[in-house]
Amino acid sequence: MRWFYRKGSSGFSSASTAEDVTAGVDGQGLVAVITGASSGIGLETARVLALRGVHVVMAVRNVSAGLKAREAIVAKIPVARIDVLELDLSSIASVRRFASNFDSLNLPLSIFINNAGVMTRSCTRSCDGLELHFATNHIGHFLLTNLLLENMKKTCRDSGIEGRIVNLTSSAHSITYREGICFDKIHDPSSLNDFVAYGQSKLANILHSNELSRILKEDGVNISANAVHPGVIMTNLFRNRTIVSALLNSIGRIICRTVEQGAATTCYVAMHPQVRGISGKYFTNCDVANPSSQASDAELAKKLWQFSLQIVSS
């Protein structure tokens, strides 16, 4: 297990926790939106950012669960500033409603973490007629990012502080289709394999980060966009995968990280000074890594961007 504790160029390792990688980082004056913040990595990310002084907005599908999570954090961090807003990423209408509700809070926005994700046992359709993995893991976050971007731009101009967008992905992004994204199957997922469809959505997360980063750089905007692989963690993501869940339960102590360790790279990329000015990269273990060749395909990223724009504009 020596590899688990081996530190990379950042000075952190797979064993580092979210608290470890943000030690000494002051988040006072910053506001962060975190999707899927009521459990797992999202909840730990919310807790640690609140611990560092960040005003956290928890974007959650289950508001009751979100309020309980907020209470648990405030019980340990009485000065924590946390708001809870409803968000169902599989619904375009819900995403637009969340953005409107966030605007009504009149808050600036410096950190946006696209953390939420689903892994289902079948390729069903969302309420908007899209393959569910793609709709929830990519389209919902794509639209929400676009809707919150003007706020982030204004915030970084007014404050002089770099804005940071973090997209959670997975090493499963390499388990996808030969063409990377099956654009012609997004509206008709009947022939798609559920696990490969999940991988496709995770590939989309990296391509989204890359193209967003390119656009922001081209426009001279001081906002970074990066993708993060948190590692293998036992979270609610696997609740619909009985075999995978059973396997991880049996060997989890050997191959799985704790939630505290799983949130480390997200918090590092979202807050650490070492990441300032770095954009369009793929991180794992708090270090820049190389994703698959498809994830580095600039033309595929542009095609996905235009395809996604058409979906959210229709």
JSON list of N, CA, C and O in Angstrom, two decimals, residues 273-302:
[
{"chain": "A", "resi": 273, "resn": "PRO", "atom": "N", "xyz": [-3.99, 27.49, -3.64]},
{"chain": "A", "resi": 273, "resn": "PRO", "atom": "CA", "xyz": [-3.23, 28.48, -4.42]},
{"chain": "A", "resi": 273, "resn": "PRO", "atom": "C", "xyz": [-2.36, 27.86, -5.52]},
{"chain": "A", "resi": 273, "resn": "PRO", "atom": "O", "xyz": [-2.09, 28.51, -6.54]},
{"chain": "A", "resi": 274, "resn": "GLN", "atom": "N", "xyz": [-1.93, 26.60, -5.34]},
{"chain": "A", "resi": 274, "resn": "GLN", "atom": "CA", "xyz": [-1.09, 25.95, -6.35]},
{"chain": "A", "resi": 274, "resn": "GLN", "atom": "C", "xyz": [-1.81, 25.78, -7.69]},
{"chain": "A", "resi": 274, "resn": "GLN", "atom": "O", "xyz": [-1.15, 25.63, -8.73]},
{"chain": "A", "resi": 275, "resn": "VAL", "atom": "N", "xyz": [-3.14, 25.81, -7.66]},
{"chain": "A", "resi": 275, "resn": "VAL", "atom": "CA", "xyz": [-3.91, 25.56, -8.89]},
{"chain": "A", "resi": 275, "resn": "VAL", "atom": "C", "xyz": [-4.24, 26.87, -9.62]},
{"chain": "A", "resi": 275, "resn": "VAL", "atom": "O", "xyz": [-4.80, 26.85, -10.71]},
{"chain": "A", "resi": 276, "resn": "ARG", "atom": "N", "xyz": [-3.87, 27.99, -9.03]},
{"chain": "A", "resi": 276, "resn": "ARG", "atom": "CA", "xyz": [-4.17, 29.29, -9.63]},
{"chain": "A", "resi": 276, "resn": "ARG", "atom": "C", "xyz": [-3.59, 29.37, -11.05]},
{"chain": "A", "resi": 276, "resn": "ARG", "atom": "O", "xyz": [-2.41, 29.08, -11.28]},
{"chain": "A", "resi": 277, "resn": "GLY", "atom": "N", "xyz": [-4.43, 29.75, -12.01]},
{"chain": "A", "resi": 277, "resn": "GLY", "atom": "CA", "xyz": [-3.98, 29.91, -13.39]},
{"chain": "A", "resi": 277, "resn": "GLY", "atom": "C", "xyz": [-3.96, 28.64, -14.21]},
{"chain": "A", "resi": 277, "resn": "GLY", "atom": "O", "xyz": [-3.70, 28.67, -15.41]},
{"chain": "A", "resi": 278, "resn": "ILE", "atom": "N", "xyz": [-4.28, 27.51, -13.59]},
{"chain": "A", "resi": 278, "resn": "ILE", "atom": "CA", "xyz": [-4.31, 26.23, -14.30]},
{"chain": "A", "resi": 278, "resn": "ILE", "atom": "C", "xyz": [-5.73, 25.94, -14.75]},
{"chain": "A", "resi": 278, "resn": "ILE", "atom": "O", "xyz": [-6.65, 25.95, -13.95]},
{"chain": "A", "resi": 279, "resn": "SER", "atom": "N", "xyz": [-5.92, 25.66, -16.04]},
{"chain": "A", "resi": 279, "resn": "SER", "atom": "CA", "xyz": [-7.26, 25.45, -16.57]},
{"chain": "A", "resi": 279, "resn": "SER", "atom": "C", "xyz": [-7.23, 24.45, -17.72]},
{"chain": "A", "resi": 279, "resn": "SER", "atom": "O", "xyz": [-6.20, 24.29, -18.40]},
{"chain": "A", "resi": 280, "resn": "GLY", "atom": "N", "xyz": [-8.35, 23.76, -17.91]},
{"chain": "A", "resi": 280, "resn": "GLY", "atom": "CA", "xyz": [-8.45, 22.79, -19.00]},
{"chain": "A", "resi": 280, "resn": "GLY", "atom": "C", "xyz": [-7.67, 21.52, -18.73]},
{"chain": "A", "resi": 280, "resn": "GLY", "atom": "O", "xyz": [-7.26, 20.83, -19.66]},
{"chain": "A", "resi": 281, "resn": "LYS", "atom": "N", "xyz": [-7.50, 21.17, -17.47]},
{"chain": "A", "resi": 281, "resn": "LYS", "atom": "CA", "xyz": [-6.72, 19.99, -17.09]},
{"chain": "A", "resi": 281, "resn": "LYS", "atom": "C", "xyz": [-7.61, 18.94, -16.41]},
{"chain": "A", "resi": 281, "resn": "LYS", "atom": "O", "xyz": [-8.72, 19.21, -15.97]},
{"chain": "A", "resi": 282, "resn": "TYR", "atom": "N", "xyz": [-7.04, 17.75, -16.32]},
{"chain": "A", "resi": 282, "resn": "TYR", "atom": "CA", "xyz": [-7.69, 16.60, -15.67]},
{"chain": "A", "resi": 282, "resn": "TYR", "atom": "C", "xyz": [-6.85, 16.25, -14.45]},
{"chain": "A", "resi": 282, "resn": "TYR", "atom": "O", "xyz": [-5.64, 16.00, -14.57]},
{"chain": "A", "resi": 283, "resn": "PHE", "atom": "N", "xyz": [-7.48, 16.26, -13.27]},
{"chain": "A", "resi": 283, "resn": "PHE", "atom": "CA", "xyz": [-6.75, 16.01, -12.02]},
{"chain": "A", "resi": 283, "resn": "PHE", "atom": "C", "xyz": [-7.18, 14.70, -11.38]},
{"chain": "A", "resi": 283, "resn": "PHE", "atom": "O", "xyz": [-8.36, 14.34, -11.39]},
{"chain": "A", "resi": 284, "resn": "THR", "atom": "N", "xyz": [-6.22, 14.03, -10.78]},
{"chain": "A", "resi": 284, "resn": "THR", "atom": "CA", "xyz": [-6.49, 12.91, -9.90]},
{"chain": "A", "resi": 284, "resn": "THR", "atom": "C", "xyz": [-5.39, 12.90, -8.85]},
{"chain": "A", "resi": 284, "resn": "THR", "atom": "O", "xyz": [-4.24, 13.29, -9.14]},
{"chain": "A", "resi": 285, "resn": "ASN", "atom": "N", "xyz": [-5.70, 12.49, -7.63]},
{"chain": "A", "resi": 285, "resn": "ASN", "atom": "CA", "xyz": [-4.73, 12.51, -6.53]},
{"chain": "A", "resi": 285, "resn": "ASN", "atom": "C", "xyz": [-4.08, 13.88, -6.36]},
{"chain": "A", "resi": 285, "resn": "ASN", "atom": "O", "xyz": [-2.89, 13.98, -6.05]},
{"chain": "A", "resi": 286, "resn": "CYS", "atom": "N", "xyz": [-4.85, 14.94, -6.59]},
{"chain": "A", "resi": 286, "resn": "CYS", "atom": "CA", "xyz": [-4.38, 16.31, -6.43]},
{"chain": "A", "resi": 286, "resn": "CYS", "atom": "C", "xyz": [-3.23, 16.67, -7.37]},
{"chain": "A", "resi": 286, "resn": "CYS", "atom": "O", "xyz": [-2.44, 17.58, -7.09]},
{"chain": "A", "resi": 287, "resn": "ASP", "atom": "N", "xyz": [-3.14, 15.98, -8.48]},
{"chain": "A", "resi": 287, "resn": "ASP", "atom": "CA", "xyz": [-2.11, 16.27, -9.49]},
{"chain": "A", "resi": 287, "resn": "ASP", "atom": "C", "xyz": [-2.72, 16.20, -10.88]},
{"chain": "A", "resi": 287, "resn": "ASP", "atom": "O", "xyz": [-3.68, 15.45, -11.12]},
{"chain": "A", "resi": 288, "resn": "VAL", "atom": "N", "xyz": [-2.13, 16.93, -11.81]},
{"chain": "A", "resi": 288, "resn": "VAL", "atom": "CA", "xyz": [-2.56, 16.86, -13.21]},
{"chain": "A", "resi": 288, "resn": "VAL", "atom": "C", "xyz": [-2.20, 15.48, -13.76]},
{"chain": "A", "resi": 288, "resn": "VAL", "atom": "O", "xyz": [-1.11, 14.97, -13.52]},
{"chain": "A", "resi": 289, "resn": "ALA", "atom": "N", "xyz": [-3.14, 14.87, -14.47]},
{"chain": "A", "resi": 289, "resn": "ALA", "atom": "CA", "xyz": [-2.93, 13.55, -15.06]},
{"chain": "A", "resi": 289, "resn": "ALA", "atom": "C", "xyz": [-3.37, 13.58, -16.52]},
{"chain": "A", "resi": 289, "resn": "ALA", "atom": "O", "xyz": [-3.92, 14.57, -17.01]},
{"chain": "A", "resi": 290, "resn": "ASN", "atom": "N", "xyz": [-3.12, 12.49, -17.22]},
{"chain": "A", "resi": 290, "resn": "ASN", "atom": "CA", "xyz": [-3.51, 12.39, -18.63]},
{"chain": "A", "resi": 290, "resn": "ASN", "atom": "C", "xyz": [-4.79, 11.58, -18.76]},
{"chain": "A", "resi": 290, "resn": "ASN", "atom": "O", "xyz": [-4.83, 10.41, -18.39]},
{"chain": "A", "resi": 291, "resn": "PRO", "atom": "N", "xyz": [-5.84, 12.19, -19.32]},
{"chain": "A", "resi": 291, "resn": "PRO", "atom": "CA", "xyz": [-7.08, 11.43, -19.56]},
{"chain": "A", "resi": 291, "resn": "PRO", "atom": "C", "xyz": [-6.94, 10.63, -20.85]},
{"chain": "A", "resi": 291, "resn": "PRO", "atom": "O", "xyz": [-5.87, 10.59, -21.45]},
{"chain": "A", "resi": 292, "resn": "SER", "atom": "N", "xyz": [-8.01, 10.00, -21.30]},
{"chain": "A", "resi": 292, "resn": "SER", "atom": "CA", "xyz": [-7.97, 9.23, -22.54]},
{"chain": "A", "resi": 292, "resn": "SER", "atom": "C", "xyz": [-7.77, 10.14, -23.75]},
{"chain": "A", "resi": 292, "resn": "SER", "atom": "O", "xyz": [-7.96, 11.36, -23.66]},
{"chain": "A", "resi": 293, "resn": "SER", "atom": "N", "xyz": [-7.39, 9.55, -24.86]},
{"chain": "A", "resi": 293, "resn": "SER", "atom": "CA", "xyz": [-7.19, 10.34, -26.09]},
{"chain": "A", "resi": 293, "resn": "SER", "atom": "C", "xyz": [-8.49, 11.00, -26.53]},
{"chain": "A", "resi": 293, "resn": "SER", "atom": "O", "xyz": [-8.49, 12.13, -27.03]},
{"chain": "A", "resi": 294, "resn": "GLN", "atom": "N", "xyz": [-9.62, 10.33, -26.32]},
{"chain": "A", "resi": 294, "resn": "GLN", "atom": "CA", "xyz": [-10.91, 10.92, -26.68]},
{"chain": "A", "resi": 294, "resn": "GLN", "atom": "C", "xyz": [-11.21, 12.15, -25.83]},
{"chain": "A", "resi": 294, "resn": "GLN", "atom": "O", "xyz": [-11.78, 13.13, -26.33]},
{"chain": "A", "resi": 295, "resn": "ALA", "atom": "N", "xyz": [-10.81, 12.11, -24.56]},
{"chain": "A", "resi": 295, "resn": "ALA", "atom": "CA", "xyz": [-11.04, 13.24, -23.67]},
{"chain": "A", "resi": 295, "resn": "ALA", "atom": "C", "xyz": [-10.20, 14.45, -24.06]},
{"chain": "A", "resi": 295, "resn": "ALA", "atom": "O", "xyz": [-10.49, 15.58, -23.65]},
{"chain": "A", "resi": 296, "resn": "SER", "atom": "N", "xyz": [-9.15, 14.22, -24.86]},
{"chain": "A", "resi": 296, "resn": "SER", "atom": "CA", "xyz": [-8.28, 15.30, -25.30]},
{"chain": "A", "resi": 296, "resn": "SER", "atom": "C", "xyz": [-8.58, 15.76, -26.72]},
{"chain": "A", "resi": 296, "resn": "SER", "atom": "O", "xyz": [-7.86, 16.58, -27.29]},
{"chain": "A", "resi": 297, "resn": "ASP", "atom": "N", "xyz": [-9.66, 15.24, -27.28]},
{"chain": "A", "resi": 297, "resn": "ASP", "atom": "CA", "xyz": [-10.04, 15.55, -28.67]},
{"chain": "A", "resi": 297, "resn": "ASP", "atom": "C", "xyz": [-10.76, 16.90, -28.71]},
{"chain": "A", "resi": 297, "resn": "ASP", "atom": "O", "xyz": [-11.93, 17.01, -28.35]},
{"chain": "A", "resi": 298, "resn": "ALA", "atom": "N", "xyz": [-10.07, 17.93, -29.19]},
{"chain": "A", "resi": 298, "resn": "ALA", "atom": "CA", "xyz": [-10.62, 19.28, -29.22]},
{"chain": "A", "resi": 298, "resn": "ALA", "atom": "C", "xyz": [-11.83, 19.39, -30.14]},
{"chain": "A", "resi": 298, "resn": "ALA", "atom": "O", "xyz": [-12.79, 20.12, -29.85]},
{"chain": "A", "resi": 299, "resn": "GLU", "atom": "N", "xyz": [-11.79, 18.68, -31.27]},
{"chain": "A", "resi": 299, "resn": "GLU", "atom": "CA", "xyz": [-12.91, 18.74, -32.21]},
{"chain": "A", "resi": 299, "resn": "GLU", "atom": "C", "xyz": [-14.16, 18.08, -31.63]},
{"chain": "A", "resi": 299, "resn": "GLU", "atom": "O", "xyz": [-15.28, 18.56, -31.82]},
{"chain": "A", "resi": 300, "resn": "LEU", "atom": "N", "xyz": [-13.96, 16.98, -30.91]},
{"chain": "A", "resi": 300, "resn": "LEU", "atom": "CA", "xyz": [-15.08, 16.31, -30.25]},
{"chain": "A", "resi": 300, "resn": "LEU", "atom": "C", "xyz": [-15.68, 17.22, -29.18]},
{"chain": "A", "resi": 300, "resn": "LEU", "atom": "O", "xyz": [-16.90, 17.27, -29.00]},
{"chain": "A", "resi": 301, "resn": "ALA", "atom": "N", "xyz": [-14.82, 17.95, -28.48]},
{"chain": "A", "resi": 301, "resn": "ALA", "atom": "CA", "xyz": [-15.28, 18.87, -27.43]},
{"chain": "A", "resi": 301, "resn": "ALA", "atom": "C", "xyz": [-16.14, 19.97, -28.05]},
{"chain": "A", "resi": 301, "resn": "ALA", "atom": "O", "xyz": [-17.19, 20.35, -27.50]},
{"chain": "A", "resi": 302, "resn": "LYS", "atom": "N", "xyz": [-15.71, 20.50, -29.17]},
{"chain": "A", "resi": 302, "resn": "LYS", "atom": "CA", "xyz": [-16.48, 21.56, -29.85]},
{"chain": "A", "resi": 302, "resn": "LYS", "atom": "C", "xyz": [-17.82, 21.02, -30.35]},
{"chain": "A", "resi": 302, "resn": "LYS", "atom": "O", "xyz": [-18.85, 21.70, -30.25]}
]
